Short mmCIF file of C-alpha atoms and ligand atoms in Angstrom, two decimals:
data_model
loop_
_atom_site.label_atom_id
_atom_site.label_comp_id
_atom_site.label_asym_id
_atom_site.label_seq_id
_atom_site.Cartn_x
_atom_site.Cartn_y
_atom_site.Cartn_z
CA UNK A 24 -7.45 53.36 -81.96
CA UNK A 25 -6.12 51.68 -78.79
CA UNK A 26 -7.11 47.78 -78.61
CA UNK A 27 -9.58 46.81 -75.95
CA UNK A 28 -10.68 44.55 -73.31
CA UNK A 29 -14.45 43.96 -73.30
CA UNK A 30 -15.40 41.82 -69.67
CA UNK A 31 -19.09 40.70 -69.63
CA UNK A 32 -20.46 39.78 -66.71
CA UNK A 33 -19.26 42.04 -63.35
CA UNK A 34 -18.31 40.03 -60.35
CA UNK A 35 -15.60 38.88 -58.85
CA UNK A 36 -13.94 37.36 -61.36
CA UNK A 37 -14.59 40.21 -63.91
CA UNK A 38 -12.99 42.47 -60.95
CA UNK A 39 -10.36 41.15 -60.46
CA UNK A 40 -9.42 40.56 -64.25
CA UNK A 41 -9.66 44.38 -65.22
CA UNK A 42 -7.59 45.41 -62.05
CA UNK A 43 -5.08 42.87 -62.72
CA UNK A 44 -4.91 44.09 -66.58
CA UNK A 45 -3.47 47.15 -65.28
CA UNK A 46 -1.11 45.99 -63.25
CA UNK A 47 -0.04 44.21 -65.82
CA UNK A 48 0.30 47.19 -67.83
CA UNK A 49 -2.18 46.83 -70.11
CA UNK A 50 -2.44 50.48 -71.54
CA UNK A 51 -5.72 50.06 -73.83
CA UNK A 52 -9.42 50.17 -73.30
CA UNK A 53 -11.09 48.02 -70.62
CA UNK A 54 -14.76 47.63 -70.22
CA UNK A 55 -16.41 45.75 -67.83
CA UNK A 56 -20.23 45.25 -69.14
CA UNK A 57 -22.72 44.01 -66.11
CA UNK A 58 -26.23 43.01 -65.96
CA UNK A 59 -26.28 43.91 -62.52
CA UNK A 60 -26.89 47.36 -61.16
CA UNK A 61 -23.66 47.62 -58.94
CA UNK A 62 -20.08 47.46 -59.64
CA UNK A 63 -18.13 44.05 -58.94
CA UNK A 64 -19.25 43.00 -55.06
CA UNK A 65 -18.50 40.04 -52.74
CA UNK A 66 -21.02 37.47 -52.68
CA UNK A 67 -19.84 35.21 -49.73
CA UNK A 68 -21.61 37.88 -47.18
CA UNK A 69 -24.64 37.91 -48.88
CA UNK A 70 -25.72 34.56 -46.58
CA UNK A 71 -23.05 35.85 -43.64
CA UNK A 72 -22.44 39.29 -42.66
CA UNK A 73 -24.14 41.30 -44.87
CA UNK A 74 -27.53 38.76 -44.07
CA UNK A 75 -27.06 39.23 -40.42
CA UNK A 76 -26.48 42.72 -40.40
CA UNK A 77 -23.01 42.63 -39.47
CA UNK A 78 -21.84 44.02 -42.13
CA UNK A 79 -23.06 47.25 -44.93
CA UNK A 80 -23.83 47.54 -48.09
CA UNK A 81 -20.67 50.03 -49.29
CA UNK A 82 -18.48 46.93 -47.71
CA UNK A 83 -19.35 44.34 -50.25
CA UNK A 84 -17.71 46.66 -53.23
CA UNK A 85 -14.63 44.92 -54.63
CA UNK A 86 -13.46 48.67 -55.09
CA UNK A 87 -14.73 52.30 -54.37
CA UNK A 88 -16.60 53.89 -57.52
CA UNK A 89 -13.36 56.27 -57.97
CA UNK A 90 -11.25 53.53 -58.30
CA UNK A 91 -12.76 52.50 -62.06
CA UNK A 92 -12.70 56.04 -63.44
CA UNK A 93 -8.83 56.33 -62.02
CA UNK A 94 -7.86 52.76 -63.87
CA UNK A 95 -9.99 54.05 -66.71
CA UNK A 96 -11.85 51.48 -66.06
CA UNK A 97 -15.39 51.88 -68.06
CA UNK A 98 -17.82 50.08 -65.73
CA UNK A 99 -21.07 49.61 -67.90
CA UNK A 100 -23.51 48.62 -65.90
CA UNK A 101 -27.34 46.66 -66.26
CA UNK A 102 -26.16 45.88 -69.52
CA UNK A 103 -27.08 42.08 -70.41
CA UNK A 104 -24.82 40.59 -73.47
CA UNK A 105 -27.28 38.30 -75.57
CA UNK A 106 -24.59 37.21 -78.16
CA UNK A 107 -21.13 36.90 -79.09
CA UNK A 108 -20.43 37.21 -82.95
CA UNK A 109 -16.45 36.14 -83.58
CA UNK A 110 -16.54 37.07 -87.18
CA UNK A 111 -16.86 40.50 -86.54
CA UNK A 112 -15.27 40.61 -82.70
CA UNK A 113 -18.30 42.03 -81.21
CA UNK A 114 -20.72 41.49 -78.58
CA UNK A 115 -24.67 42.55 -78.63
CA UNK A 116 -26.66 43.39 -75.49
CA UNK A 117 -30.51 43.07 -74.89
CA UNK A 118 -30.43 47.26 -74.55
CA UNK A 119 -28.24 49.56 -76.32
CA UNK A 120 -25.34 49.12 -79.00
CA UNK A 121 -22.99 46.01 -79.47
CA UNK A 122 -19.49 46.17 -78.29
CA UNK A 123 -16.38 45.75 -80.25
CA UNK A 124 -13.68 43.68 -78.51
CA UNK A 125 -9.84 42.63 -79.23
CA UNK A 126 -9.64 40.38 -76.70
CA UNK A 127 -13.32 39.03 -74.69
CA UNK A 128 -13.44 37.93 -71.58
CA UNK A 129 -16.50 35.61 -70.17
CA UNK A 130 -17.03 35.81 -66.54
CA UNK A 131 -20.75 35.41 -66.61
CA UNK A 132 -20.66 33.20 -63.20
CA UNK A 133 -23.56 30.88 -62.36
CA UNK A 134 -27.77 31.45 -61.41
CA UNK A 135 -29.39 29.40 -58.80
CA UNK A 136 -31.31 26.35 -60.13
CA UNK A 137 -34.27 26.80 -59.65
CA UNK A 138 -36.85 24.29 -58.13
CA UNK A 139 -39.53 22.97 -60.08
CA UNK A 140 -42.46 21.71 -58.24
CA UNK A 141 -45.80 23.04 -57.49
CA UNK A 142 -46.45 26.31 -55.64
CA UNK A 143 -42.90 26.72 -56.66
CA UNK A 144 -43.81 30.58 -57.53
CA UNK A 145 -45.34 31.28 -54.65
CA UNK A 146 -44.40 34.88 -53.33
CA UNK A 147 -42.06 34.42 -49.45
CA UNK A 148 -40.00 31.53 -51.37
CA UNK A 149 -36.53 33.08 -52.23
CA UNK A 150 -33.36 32.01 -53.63
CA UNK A 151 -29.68 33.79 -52.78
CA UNK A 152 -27.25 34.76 -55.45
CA UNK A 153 -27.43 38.89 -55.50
CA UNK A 154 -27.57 42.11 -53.26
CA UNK A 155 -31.02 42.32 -54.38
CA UNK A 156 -31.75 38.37 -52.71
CA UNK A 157 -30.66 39.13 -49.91
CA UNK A 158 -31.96 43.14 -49.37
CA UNK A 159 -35.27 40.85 -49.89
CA UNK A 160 -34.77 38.21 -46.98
CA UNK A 161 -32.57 39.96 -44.29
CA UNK A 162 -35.82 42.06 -42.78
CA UNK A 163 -38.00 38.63 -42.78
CA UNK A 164 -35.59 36.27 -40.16
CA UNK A 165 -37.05 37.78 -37.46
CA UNK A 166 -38.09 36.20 -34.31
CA UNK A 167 -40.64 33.52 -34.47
CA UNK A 168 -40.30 33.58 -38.13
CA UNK A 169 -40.98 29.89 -39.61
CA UNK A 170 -38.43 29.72 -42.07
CA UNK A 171 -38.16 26.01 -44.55
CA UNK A 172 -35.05 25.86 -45.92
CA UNK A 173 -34.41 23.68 -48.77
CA UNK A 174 -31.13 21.95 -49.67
CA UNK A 175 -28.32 21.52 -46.26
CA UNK A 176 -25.77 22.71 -48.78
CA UNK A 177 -23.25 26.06 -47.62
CA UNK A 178 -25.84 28.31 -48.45
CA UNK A 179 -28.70 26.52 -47.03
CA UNK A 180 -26.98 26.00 -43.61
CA UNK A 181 -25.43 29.67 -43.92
CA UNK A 182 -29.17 31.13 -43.88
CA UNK A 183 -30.11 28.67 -41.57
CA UNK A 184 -27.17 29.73 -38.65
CA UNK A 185 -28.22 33.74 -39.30
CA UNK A 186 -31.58 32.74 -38.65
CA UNK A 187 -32.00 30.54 -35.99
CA UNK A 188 -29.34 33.46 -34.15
CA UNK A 189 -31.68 35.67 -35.25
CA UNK A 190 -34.54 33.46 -33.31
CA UNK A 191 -36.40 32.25 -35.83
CA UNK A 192 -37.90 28.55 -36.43
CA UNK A 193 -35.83 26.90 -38.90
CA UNK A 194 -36.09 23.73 -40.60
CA UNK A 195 -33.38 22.44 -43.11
CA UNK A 196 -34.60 19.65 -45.62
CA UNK A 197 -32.20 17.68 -47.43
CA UNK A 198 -32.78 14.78 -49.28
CA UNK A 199 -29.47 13.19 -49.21
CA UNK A 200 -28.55 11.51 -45.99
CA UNK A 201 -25.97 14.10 -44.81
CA UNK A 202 -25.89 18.06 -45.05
CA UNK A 203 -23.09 18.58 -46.86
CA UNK A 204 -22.63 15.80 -48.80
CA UNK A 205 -21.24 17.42 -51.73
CA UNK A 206 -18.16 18.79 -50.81
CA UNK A 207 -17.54 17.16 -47.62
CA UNK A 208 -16.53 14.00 -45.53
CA UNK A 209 -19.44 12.08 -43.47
CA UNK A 210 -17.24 13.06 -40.56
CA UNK A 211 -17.51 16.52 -41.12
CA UNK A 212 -21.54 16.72 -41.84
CA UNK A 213 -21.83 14.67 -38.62
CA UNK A 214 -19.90 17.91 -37.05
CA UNK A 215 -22.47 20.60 -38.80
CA UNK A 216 -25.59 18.09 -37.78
CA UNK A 217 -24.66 18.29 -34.22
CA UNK A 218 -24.09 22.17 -34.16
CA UNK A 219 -27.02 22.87 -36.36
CA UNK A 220 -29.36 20.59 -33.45
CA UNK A 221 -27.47 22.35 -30.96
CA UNK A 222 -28.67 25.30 -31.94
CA UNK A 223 -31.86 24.71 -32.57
CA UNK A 224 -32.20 23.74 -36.29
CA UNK A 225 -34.68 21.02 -37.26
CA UNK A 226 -32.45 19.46 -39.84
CA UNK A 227 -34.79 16.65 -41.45
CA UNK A 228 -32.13 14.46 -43.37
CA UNK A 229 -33.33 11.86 -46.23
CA UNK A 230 -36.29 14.09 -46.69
CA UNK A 231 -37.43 15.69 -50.22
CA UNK A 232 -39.92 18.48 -50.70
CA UNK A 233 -42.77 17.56 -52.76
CA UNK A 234 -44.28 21.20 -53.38
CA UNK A 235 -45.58 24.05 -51.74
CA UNK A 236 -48.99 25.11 -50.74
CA UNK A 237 -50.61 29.03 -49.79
CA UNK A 238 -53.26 31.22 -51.44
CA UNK A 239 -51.18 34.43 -51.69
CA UNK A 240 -48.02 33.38 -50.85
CA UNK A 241 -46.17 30.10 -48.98
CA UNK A 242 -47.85 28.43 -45.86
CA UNK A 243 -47.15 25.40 -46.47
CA UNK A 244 -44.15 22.85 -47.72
CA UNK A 245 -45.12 19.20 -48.50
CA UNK A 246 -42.30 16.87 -47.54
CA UNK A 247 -41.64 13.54 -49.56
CA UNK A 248 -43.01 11.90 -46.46
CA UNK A 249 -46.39 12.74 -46.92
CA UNK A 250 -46.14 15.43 -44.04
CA UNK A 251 -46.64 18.89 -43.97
CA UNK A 252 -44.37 21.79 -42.64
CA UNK A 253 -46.26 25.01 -41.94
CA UNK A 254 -44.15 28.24 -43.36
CA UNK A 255 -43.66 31.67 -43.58
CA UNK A 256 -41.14 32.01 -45.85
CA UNK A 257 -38.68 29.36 -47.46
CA UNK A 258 -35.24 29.36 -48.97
CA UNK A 259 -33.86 27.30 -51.69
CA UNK A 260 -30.25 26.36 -51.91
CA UNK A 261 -29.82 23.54 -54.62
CA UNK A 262 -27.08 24.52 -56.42
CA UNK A 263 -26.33 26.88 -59.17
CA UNK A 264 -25.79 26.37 -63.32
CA UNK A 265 -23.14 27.87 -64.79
CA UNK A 266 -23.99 30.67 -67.71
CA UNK A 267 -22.14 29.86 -70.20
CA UNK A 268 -25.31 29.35 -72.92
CA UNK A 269 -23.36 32.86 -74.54
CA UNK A 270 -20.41 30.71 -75.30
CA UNK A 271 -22.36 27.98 -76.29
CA UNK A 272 -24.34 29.35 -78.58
CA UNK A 273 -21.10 31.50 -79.98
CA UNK A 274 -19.39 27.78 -81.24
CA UNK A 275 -17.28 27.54 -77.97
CA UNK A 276 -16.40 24.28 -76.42
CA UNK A 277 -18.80 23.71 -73.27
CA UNK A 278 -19.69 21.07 -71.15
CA UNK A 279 -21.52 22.16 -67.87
CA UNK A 280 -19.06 25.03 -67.92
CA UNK A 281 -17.21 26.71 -70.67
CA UNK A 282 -13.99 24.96 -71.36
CA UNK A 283 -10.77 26.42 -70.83
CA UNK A 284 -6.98 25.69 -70.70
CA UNK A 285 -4.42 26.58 -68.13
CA UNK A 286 -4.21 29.68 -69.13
CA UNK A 287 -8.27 30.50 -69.16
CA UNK A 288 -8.64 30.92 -73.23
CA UNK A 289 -11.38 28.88 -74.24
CA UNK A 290 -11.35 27.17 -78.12
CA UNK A 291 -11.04 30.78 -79.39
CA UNK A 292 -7.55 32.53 -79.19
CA UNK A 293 -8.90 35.47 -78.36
CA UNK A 294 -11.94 34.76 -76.20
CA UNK A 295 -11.28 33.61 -72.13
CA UNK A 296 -13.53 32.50 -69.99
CA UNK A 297 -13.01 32.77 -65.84
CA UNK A 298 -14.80 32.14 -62.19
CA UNK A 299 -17.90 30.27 -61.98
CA UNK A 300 -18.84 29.78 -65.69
CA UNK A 301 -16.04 27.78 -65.99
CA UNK A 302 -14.74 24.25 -66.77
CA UNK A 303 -10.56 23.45 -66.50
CA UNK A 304 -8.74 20.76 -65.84
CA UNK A 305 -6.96 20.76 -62.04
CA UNK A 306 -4.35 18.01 -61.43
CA UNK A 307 -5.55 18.47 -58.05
CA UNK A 308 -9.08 16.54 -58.74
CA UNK A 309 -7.41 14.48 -61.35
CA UNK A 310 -9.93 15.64 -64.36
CA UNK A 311 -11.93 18.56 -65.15
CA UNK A 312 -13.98 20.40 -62.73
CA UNK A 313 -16.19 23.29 -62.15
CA UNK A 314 -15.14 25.40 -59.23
CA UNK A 315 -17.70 27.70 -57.33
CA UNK A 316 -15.39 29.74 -55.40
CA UNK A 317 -13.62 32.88 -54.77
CA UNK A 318 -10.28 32.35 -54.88
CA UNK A 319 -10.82 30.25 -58.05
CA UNK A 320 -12.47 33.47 -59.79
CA UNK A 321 -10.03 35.80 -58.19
CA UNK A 322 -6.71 33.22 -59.85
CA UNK A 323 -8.46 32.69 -63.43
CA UNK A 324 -8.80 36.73 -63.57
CA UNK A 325 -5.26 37.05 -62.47
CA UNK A 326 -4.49 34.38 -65.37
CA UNK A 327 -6.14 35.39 -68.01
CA UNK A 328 -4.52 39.25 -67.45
CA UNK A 329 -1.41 37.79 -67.54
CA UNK A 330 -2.72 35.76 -70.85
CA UNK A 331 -3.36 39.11 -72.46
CA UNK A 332 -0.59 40.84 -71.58
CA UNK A 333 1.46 38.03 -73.10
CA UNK A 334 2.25 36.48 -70.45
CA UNK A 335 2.43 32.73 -70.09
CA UNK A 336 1.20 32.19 -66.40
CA UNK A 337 -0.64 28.64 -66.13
CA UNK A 338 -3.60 28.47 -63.98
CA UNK A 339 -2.40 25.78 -61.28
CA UNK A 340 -3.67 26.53 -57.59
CA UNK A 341 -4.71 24.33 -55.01
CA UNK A 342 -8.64 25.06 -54.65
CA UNK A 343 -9.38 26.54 -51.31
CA UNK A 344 -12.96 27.72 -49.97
CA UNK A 345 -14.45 28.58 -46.57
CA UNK A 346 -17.97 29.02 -44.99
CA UNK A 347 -19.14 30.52 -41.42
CA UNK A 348 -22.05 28.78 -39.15
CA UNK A 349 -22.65 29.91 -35.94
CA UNK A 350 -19.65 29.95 -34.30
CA UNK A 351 -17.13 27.74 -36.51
CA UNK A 352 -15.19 29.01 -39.46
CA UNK A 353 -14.60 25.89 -42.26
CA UNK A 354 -12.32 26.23 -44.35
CA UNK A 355 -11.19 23.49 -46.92
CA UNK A 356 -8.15 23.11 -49.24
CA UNK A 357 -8.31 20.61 -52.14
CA UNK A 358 -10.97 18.44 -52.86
CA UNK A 359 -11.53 15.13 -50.88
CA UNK A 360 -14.65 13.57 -52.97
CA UNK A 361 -13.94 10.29 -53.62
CA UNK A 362 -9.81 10.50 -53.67
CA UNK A 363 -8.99 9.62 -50.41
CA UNK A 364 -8.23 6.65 -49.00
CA UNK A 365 -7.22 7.43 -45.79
CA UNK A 366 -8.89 10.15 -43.32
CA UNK A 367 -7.08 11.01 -39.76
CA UNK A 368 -8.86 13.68 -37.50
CA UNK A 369 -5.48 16.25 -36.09
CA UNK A 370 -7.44 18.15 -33.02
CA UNK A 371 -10.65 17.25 -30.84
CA UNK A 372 -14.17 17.96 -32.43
CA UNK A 373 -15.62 18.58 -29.06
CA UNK A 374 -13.78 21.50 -28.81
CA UNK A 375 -14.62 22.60 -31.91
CA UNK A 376 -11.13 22.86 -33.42
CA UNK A 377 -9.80 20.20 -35.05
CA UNK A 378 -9.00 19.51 -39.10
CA UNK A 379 -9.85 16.67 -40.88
CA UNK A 380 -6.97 15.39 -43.33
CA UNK A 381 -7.12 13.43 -46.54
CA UNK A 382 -4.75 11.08 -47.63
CA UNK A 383 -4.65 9.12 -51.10
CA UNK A 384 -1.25 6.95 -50.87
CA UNK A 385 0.46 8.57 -48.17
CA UNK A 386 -0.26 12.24 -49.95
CA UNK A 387 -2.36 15.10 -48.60
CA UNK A 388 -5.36 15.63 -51.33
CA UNK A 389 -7.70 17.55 -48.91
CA UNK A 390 -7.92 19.11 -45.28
CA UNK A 391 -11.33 20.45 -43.58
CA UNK A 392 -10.46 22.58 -41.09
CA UNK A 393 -12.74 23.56 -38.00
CA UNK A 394 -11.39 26.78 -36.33
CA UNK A 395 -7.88 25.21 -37.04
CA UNK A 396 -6.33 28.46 -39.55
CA UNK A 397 -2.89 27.34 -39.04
CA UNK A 398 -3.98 23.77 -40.49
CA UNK A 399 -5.82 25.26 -43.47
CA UNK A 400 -2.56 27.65 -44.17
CA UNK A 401 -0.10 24.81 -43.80
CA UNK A 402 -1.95 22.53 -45.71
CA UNK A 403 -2.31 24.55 -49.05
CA UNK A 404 1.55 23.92 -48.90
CA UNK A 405 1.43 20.79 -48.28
CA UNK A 406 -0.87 19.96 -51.19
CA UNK A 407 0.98 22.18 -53.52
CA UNK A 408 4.30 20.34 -52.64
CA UNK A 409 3.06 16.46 -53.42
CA UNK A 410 4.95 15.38 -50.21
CA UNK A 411 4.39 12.24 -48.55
CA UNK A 412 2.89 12.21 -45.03
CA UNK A 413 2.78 10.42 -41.70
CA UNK A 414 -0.14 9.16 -40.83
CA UNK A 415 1.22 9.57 -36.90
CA UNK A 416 2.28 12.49 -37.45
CA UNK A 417 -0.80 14.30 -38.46
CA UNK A 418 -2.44 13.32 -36.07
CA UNK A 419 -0.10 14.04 -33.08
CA UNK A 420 -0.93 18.02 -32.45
CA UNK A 421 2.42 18.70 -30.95
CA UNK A 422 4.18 17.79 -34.28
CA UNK A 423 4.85 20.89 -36.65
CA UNK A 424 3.41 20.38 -39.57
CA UNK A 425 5.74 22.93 -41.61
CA UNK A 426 8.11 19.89 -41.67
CA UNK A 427 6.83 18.87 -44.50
CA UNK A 428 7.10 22.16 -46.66
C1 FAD B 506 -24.62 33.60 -51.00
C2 FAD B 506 -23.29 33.14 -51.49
C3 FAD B 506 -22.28 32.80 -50.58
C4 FAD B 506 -21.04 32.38 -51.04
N1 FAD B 506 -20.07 32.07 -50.13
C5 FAD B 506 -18.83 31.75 -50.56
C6 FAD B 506 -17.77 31.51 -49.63
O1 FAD B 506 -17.95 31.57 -48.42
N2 FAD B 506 -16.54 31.25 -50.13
C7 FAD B 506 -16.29 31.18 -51.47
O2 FAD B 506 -15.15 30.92 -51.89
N3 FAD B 506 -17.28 31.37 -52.38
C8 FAD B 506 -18.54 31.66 -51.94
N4 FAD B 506 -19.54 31.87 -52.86
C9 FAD B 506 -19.26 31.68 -54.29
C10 FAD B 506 -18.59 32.90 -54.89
O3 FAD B 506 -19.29 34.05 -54.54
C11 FAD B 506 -18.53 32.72 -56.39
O4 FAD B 506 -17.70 31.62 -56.65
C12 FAD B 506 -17.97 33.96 -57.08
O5 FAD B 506 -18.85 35.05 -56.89
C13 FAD B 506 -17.78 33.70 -58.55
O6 FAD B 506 -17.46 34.88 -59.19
P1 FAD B 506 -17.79 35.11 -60.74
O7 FAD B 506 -17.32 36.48 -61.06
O8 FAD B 506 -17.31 33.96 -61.52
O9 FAD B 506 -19.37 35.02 -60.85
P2 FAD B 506 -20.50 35.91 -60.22
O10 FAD B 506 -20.08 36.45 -58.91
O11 FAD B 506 -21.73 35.09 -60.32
O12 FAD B 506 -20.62 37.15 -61.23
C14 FAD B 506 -21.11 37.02 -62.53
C15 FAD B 506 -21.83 38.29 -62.91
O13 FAD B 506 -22.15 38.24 -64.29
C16 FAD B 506 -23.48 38.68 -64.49
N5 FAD B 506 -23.98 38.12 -65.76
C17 FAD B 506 -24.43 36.86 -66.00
N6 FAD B 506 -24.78 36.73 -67.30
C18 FAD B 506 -24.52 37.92 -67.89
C19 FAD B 506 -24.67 38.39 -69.22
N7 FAD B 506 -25.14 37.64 -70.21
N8 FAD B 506 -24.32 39.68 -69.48
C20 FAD B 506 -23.83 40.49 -68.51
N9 FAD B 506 -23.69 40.08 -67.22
C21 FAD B 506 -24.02 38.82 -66.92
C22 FAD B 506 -24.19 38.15 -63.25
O14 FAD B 506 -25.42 38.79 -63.02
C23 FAD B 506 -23.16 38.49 -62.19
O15 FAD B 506 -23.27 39.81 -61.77
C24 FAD B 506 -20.80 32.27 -52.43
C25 FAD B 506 -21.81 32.60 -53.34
C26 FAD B 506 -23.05 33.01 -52.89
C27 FAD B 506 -24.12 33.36 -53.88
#
């Protein structure tokens, strides 16, 4: 009997894994088990494109539905796994029969969190993490619409650009002082706050949400100020939690994240874990981190192919991510929290193209960049290469930055 690949969990990381497996060569079973109903699908236009209407349904698909039966590619799909037993190399699902595996790979991803207050349940109060989210809200941003969004995070500010476009009444709450503030520089929230005003987004910084109020469903939000904020429907974007409670509960290492080493194999030889549900250590941030991204899902199912196939291909990329609002395209390479001690603006914000670099020592350990591509591309080299900068340079436009590569 030929060995096999069992994947559970079926997004982009899961994907990716199982098509890199056969480039790879690997000639034995693969199956991809999925509590969703669809094949592997892009998320990142679920609060862009595919929200506004921009873009279909049959576009999110990480591949056509012929692509899996040509790869032999067994795509098994609303099938939940509840439980990994390593004695016996199998996995059980909440419907059906367990799965045996050779080699098991976790890409469960993350859920939202959820809030916890009162009228929390309330029907017209959504969150955004599937097709199925977003099929819900895309119909309701309609003109006049009053739309509360909770948490000025990407995915809160996301919604909030399709909807104000859209002409509805949007109001962002945030109870940290920036939007943001997570992943970013002051510098660059200020830049967000003043497009978001501009385009007619009540951003209401410092501000909590105390609960929400409605007989059938939402009406009202109570804000930590003691004010109210009449509603029709409300968003929450606070930030996800890794599922990794499988692993957990399996005797794997975890800690917000199941943990894994360069090559993505968790405490188990033949268990790896990739994407979102994930924990590794990135000489980049200088510890361990938890990455919420694409590319980082797409590289640790490249890896962790390779890892099975034999080969020894370590797990070392520069993070990079990217978000769209309105008219401005972010994208950011490496991760600026806290590392920096040095921060020169290359461009003009007015014109809405500039990049924001971060130094530690005379070395590049982030870049924001604001309709600036050719920053973002350079930069990832930069990064990558540990070279030591000018701060003049940087931020005279007319210098080439590929010097430094
Ligand atoms: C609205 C939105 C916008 C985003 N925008 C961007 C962006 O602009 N740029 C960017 O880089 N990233 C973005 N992201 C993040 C990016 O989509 C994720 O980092 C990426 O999807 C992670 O892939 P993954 O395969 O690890 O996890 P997921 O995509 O979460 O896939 C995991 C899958 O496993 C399933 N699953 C969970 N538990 C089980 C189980 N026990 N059994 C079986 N199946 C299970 C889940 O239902 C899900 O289908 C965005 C995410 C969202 C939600």
């Amino acid at each position: 009997m030929s060995e096999r690949v069992l994947i559970i969990g079926g997004g982009h990381a899961a994907g990716q894994c199982a098509v890199s497996l056969r480039q790879k060569g690997w000639a034995g079973e693969i199956v991809i088990a999925g509590d969703e109903p669809f094949p592997p699908y892009q998320r990142p236009p679920l609060s862009k494109a595919y929200l506004s209407g921009a873009m279909t349904a049959e576009r999110l698909f990480f591949k056509p539905a012929e692509f899996y039966e040509k790869e032999r590619i067994e795509l098994q799909l609303g099938r939940r796994a509840v439980k990994v037993d390593r004695q016996a190399g199998q996995v059980s699902f909440a419907t059906g029969s367990p799965l045996a595996y050779d080699y098991l790979v976790i890409a469960t991803g993350a859920r939202v969190r959820q809030l916890h207050c009162d009228g929390a349940e309330l029907a017209g109060i959504g969150y955004l993490r599937s097709i199925a989210d977003t099929d819900e809200l895309k119909d309701s941003l309609i003109k006049g619409a009053r739309l509360a969004i909770v948490g000025a995070g990407y995915i809160g500010l996301e919604v909030a650009a399709v909807a104000a476009k859209n002409g509805a009444k949007v109001t962002v709450l945030e109870i940290a002082d920036r939007v943001l503030s997570r992943v970013t520089s002051p510098t660059v929230s200020r830049f967000f706050e003043d497009l978001h005003r501009s385009e007619g987004v009540d951003l209401k910084l410092s501000m909590g949400l105390s609960g929400f109020e409605g007989s059938d469903r939402v009406e009202i939000a109570r804000l930590s100020d003691g004010s109210t904020l009449p509603c029709d429907l409300a968003i929450v974007g606070i930030g996800i939690v890794p599922n990794d409670e499988i692993a957990r509960e399996a005797g794997l290492d975890t800690d917000d994240g199941i943990i894994v080493d360069g090559c993505t194999k968790t405490t188990d030889p033949s268990i790896f874990a990739i994407g979102d549900c994930t924990r590794h250590e990135s000489r980049y941030f200088g510890g361990n981190l938890r990455l919420e991204s694409v590319h980082n899902a797409l590289e640790q199912g490249k890896t962790a192919a390779a890892a099975i196939c034999g080969e020894k291909v370590l797990y070392d990329q520069v993070p990079w991510f990217w978000s769209d609002q309105f008219d401005v395209k972010l994208q950011t390479v490496g991760i600026s929290t806290e590392r920096h001690n040095l921060e020169i603006i290359r461009g003009d914000p007015v014109s809405k193209k500039f990049s924001v670099f971060y130094l530690h020592d005379n070395r590049l350990v982030a870049v924001d960049s604001i309709n600036a591509p050719a920053d973002h591309m350079i930069s990832r080299k930069i990064i990558a290469s540990g070279n030591e900068l000018n701060a003049d340079d940087i931020a005279n436009v007319d210098f080439d930055l590929r010097s430094y590569i």
